[in-house]
CSV table of C-alpha atoms in Angstrom, one decimal:
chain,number,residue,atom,x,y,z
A,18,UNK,CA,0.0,0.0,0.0
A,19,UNK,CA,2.6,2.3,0.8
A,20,UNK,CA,4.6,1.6,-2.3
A,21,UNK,CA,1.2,2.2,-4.1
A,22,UNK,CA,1.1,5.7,-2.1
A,23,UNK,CA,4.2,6.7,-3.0
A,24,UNK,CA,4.1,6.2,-6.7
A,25,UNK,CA,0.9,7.9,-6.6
A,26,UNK,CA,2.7,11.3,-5.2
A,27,UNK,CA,5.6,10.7,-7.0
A,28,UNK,CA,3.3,10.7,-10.3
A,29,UNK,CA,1.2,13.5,-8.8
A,30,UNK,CA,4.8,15.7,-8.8
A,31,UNK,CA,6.0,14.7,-11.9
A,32,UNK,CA,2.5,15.7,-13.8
A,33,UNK,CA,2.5,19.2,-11.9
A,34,UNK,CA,6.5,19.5,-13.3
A,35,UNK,CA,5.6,18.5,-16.9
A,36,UNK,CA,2.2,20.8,-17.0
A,37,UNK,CA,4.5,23.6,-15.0
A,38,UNK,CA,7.2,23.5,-17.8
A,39,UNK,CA,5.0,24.1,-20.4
A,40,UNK,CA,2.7,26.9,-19.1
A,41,UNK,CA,5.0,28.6,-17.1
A,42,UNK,CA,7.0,30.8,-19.9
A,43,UNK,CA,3.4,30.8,-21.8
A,44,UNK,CA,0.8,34.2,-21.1
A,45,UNK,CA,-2.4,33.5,-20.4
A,46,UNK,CA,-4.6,33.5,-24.0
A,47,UNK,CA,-8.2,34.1,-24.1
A,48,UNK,CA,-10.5,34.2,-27.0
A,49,UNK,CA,-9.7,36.9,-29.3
A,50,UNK,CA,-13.9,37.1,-29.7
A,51,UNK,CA,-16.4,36.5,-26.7
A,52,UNK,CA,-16.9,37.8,-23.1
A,53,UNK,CA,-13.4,36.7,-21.4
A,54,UNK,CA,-11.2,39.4,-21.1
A,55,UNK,CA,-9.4,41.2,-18.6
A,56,UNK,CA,-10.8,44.1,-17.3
A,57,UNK,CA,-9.3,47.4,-18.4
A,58,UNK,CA,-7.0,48.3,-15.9
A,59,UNK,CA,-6.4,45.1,-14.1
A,60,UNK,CA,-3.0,43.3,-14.1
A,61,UNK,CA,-1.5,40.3,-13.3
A,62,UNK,CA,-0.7,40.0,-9.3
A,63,UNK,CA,0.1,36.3,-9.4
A,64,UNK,CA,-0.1,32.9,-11.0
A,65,UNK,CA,-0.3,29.7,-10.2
A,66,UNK,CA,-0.1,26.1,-10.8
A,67,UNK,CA,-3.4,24.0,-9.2
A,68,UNK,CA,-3.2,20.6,-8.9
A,69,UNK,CA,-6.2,18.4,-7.4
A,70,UNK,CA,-9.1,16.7,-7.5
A,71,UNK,CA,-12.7,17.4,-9.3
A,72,UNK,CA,-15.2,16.0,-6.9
A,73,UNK,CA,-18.7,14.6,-8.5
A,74,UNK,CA,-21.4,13.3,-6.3
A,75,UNK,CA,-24.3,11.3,-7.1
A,76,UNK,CA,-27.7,14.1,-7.5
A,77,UNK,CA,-30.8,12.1,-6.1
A,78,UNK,CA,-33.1,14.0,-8.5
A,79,UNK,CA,-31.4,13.3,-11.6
A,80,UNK,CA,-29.6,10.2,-10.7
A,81,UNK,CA,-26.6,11.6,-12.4
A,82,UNK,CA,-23.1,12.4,-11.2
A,83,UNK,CA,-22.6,16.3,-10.8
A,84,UNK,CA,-19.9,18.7,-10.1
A,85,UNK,CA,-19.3,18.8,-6.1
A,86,UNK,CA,-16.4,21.4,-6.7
A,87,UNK,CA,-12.5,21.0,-6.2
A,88,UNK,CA,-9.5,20.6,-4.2
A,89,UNK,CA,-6.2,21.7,-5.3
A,90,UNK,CA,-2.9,22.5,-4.1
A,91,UNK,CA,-1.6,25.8,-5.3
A,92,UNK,CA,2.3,26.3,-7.0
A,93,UNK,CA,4.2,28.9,-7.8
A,94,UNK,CA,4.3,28.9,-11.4
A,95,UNK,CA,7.7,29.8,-11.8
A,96,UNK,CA,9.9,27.7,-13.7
A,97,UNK,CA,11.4,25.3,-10.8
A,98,UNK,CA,14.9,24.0,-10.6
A,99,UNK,CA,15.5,20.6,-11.3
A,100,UNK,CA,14.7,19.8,-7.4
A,101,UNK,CA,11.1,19.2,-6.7
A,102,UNK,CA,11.7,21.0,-3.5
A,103,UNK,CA,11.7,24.1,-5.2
A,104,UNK,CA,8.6,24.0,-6.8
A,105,UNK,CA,7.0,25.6,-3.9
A,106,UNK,CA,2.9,25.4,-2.3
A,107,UNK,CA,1.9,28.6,-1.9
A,108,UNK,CA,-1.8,28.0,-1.4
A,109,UNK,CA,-5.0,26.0,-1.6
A,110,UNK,CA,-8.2,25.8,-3.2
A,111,UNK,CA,-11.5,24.1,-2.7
A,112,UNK,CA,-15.0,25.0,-2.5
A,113,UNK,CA,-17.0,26.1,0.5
A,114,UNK,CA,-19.6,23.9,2.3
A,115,UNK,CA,-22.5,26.1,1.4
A,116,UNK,CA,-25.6,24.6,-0.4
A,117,UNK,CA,-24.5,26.3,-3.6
A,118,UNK,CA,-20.7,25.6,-3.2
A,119,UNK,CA,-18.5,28.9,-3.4
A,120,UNK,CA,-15.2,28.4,-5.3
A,121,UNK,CA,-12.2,29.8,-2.5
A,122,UNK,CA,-8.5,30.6,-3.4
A,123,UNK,CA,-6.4,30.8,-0.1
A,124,UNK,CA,-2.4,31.8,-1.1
A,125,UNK,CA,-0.1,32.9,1.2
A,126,UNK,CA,-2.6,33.0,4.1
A,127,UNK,CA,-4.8,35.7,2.0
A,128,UNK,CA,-8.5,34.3,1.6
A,129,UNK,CA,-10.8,35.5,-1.7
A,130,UNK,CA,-14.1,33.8,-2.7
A,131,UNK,CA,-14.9,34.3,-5.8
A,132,UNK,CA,-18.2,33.3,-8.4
A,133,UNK,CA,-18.1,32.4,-11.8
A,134,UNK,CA,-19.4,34.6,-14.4
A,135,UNK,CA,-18.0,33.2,-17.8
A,136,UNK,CA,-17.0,30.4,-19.4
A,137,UNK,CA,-15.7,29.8,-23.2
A,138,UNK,CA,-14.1,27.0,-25.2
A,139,UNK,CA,-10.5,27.3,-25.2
A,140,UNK,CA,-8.8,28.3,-28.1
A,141,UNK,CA,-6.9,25.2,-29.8
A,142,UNK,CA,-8.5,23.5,-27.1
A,143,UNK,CA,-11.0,20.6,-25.7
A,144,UNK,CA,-11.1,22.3,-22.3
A,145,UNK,CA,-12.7,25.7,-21.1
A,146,UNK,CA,-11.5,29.3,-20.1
A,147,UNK,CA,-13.6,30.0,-16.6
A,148,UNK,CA,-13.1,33.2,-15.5
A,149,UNK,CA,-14.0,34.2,-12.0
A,150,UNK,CA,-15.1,37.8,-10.1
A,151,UNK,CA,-13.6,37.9,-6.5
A,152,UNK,CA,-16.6,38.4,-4.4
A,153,UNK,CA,-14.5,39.0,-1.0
A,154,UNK,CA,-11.5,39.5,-0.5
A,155,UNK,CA,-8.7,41.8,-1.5
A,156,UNK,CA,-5.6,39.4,-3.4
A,157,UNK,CA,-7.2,40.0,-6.8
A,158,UNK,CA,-10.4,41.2,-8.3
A,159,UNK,CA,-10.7,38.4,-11.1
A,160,UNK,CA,-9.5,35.2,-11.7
A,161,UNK,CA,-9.2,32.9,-14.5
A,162,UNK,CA,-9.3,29.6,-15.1
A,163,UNK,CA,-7.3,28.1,-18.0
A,164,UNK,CA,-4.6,25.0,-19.5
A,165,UNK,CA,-7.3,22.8,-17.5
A,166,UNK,CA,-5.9,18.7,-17.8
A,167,UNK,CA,-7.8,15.7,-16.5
A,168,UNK,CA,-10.9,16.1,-14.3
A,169,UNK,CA,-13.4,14.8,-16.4
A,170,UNK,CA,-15.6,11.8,-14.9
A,171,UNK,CA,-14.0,8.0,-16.3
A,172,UNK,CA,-15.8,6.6,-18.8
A,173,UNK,CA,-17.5,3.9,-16.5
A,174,UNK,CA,-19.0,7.2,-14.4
A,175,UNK,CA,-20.3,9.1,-17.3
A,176,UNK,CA,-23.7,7.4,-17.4
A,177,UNK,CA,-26.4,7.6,-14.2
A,178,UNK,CA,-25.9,7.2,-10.7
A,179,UNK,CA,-28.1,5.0,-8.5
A,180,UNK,CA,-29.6,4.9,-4.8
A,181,UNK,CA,-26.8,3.4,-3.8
A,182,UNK,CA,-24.2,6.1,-4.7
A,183,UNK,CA,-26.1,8.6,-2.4
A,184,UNK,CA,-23.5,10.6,-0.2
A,185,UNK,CA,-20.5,8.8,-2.5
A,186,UNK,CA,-18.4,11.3,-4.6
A,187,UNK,CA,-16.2,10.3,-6.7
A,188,UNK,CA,-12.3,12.4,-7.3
A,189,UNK,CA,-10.8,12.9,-10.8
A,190,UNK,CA,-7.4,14.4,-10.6
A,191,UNK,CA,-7.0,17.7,-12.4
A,192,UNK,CA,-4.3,20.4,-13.1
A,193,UNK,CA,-5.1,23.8,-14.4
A,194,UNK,CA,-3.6,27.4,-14.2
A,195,UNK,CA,-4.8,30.2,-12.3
A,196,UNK,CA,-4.0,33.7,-12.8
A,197,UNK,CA,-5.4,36.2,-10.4
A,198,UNK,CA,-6.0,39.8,-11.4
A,199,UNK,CA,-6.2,42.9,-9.7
């Protein structure tokens, strides 16, 4: 079990390294049409390197799995040294325990909550831009979501949920960028 354990966290690191080398030189690119763009004014305060979990439970009324929110550990996204040491946590985030879930960034014991109010495909890409407005707190006033891997549900979860899966969720591991402006 523990050898299982450590290969898991060993593969965990190695993912966040290979996703961190390739976004880390690149700027964040939104759709050159739509709704997702920086506010005038704002600029980038910070970026970061989330790697985590989706979480999906089991919805009694539609007996399908749904979105239950995220946990993720937050990285400088600054190219790292060739130690893994140095690819430092400088945060969290996961979602609040509220009846409609409230997505929270805590980095370097600073705490925003913020709400979703876009979403676009990603250019080039399969996986969507979400960009966020910080509803409290003062570390940014927008965040966005982008370069998202993994967290869709397997295959065998995909389909409809039964009595029996009540109170389950289920965890898909993720990695995605997210820069914070302000």
């Amino acid at each position: 079990m523990l050898h299982h354990l450590r290969l898991l966290v060993l593969t965990r690191c190695i993912g966040v390294l290979l996703m961190a080398q390739v976004i880390a030189a690149a700027d964040i690119v939104l759709p050159a049409s739509g709704s997702l763009k920086v506010p005038v004014g704002q600029k980038m305060v910070i970026r970061t390197l989330g790697s985590g979990n989706q979480i999906y439970k089991c919805d009694p009324a539609s007996l399908k799995w749904t979105s239950a929110g995220a946990t993720a550990e937050l990285f400088d996204d600054r190219p790292p040294s060739t130690n893994l040491k140095d690819f430092s946590q400088i945060g969290n985030h996961f979602f609040s325990k509220d009846v409609k879930p409230v997505p929270i960034f805590r980095i370097k014991n600073r705490e925003i909550r913020t709400a979703e109010i876009g979403s676009e495909k990603s250019p080039g890409s399969p996986d969507r831009i979400i960009k966020l407005k910080v509803t409290q707190g003062t570390l940014a006033k927008t965040v966005f979501q982008t370069s998202t891997s993994g967290g869709q549900l397997d295959v065998q979860f995909a389909g409809a949920c039964t009595k029996a899966d009540f109170g389950n969720t289920i965890q898909q591991p993720y990695a995605a960028l997210y820069t914070f402006f302000a």
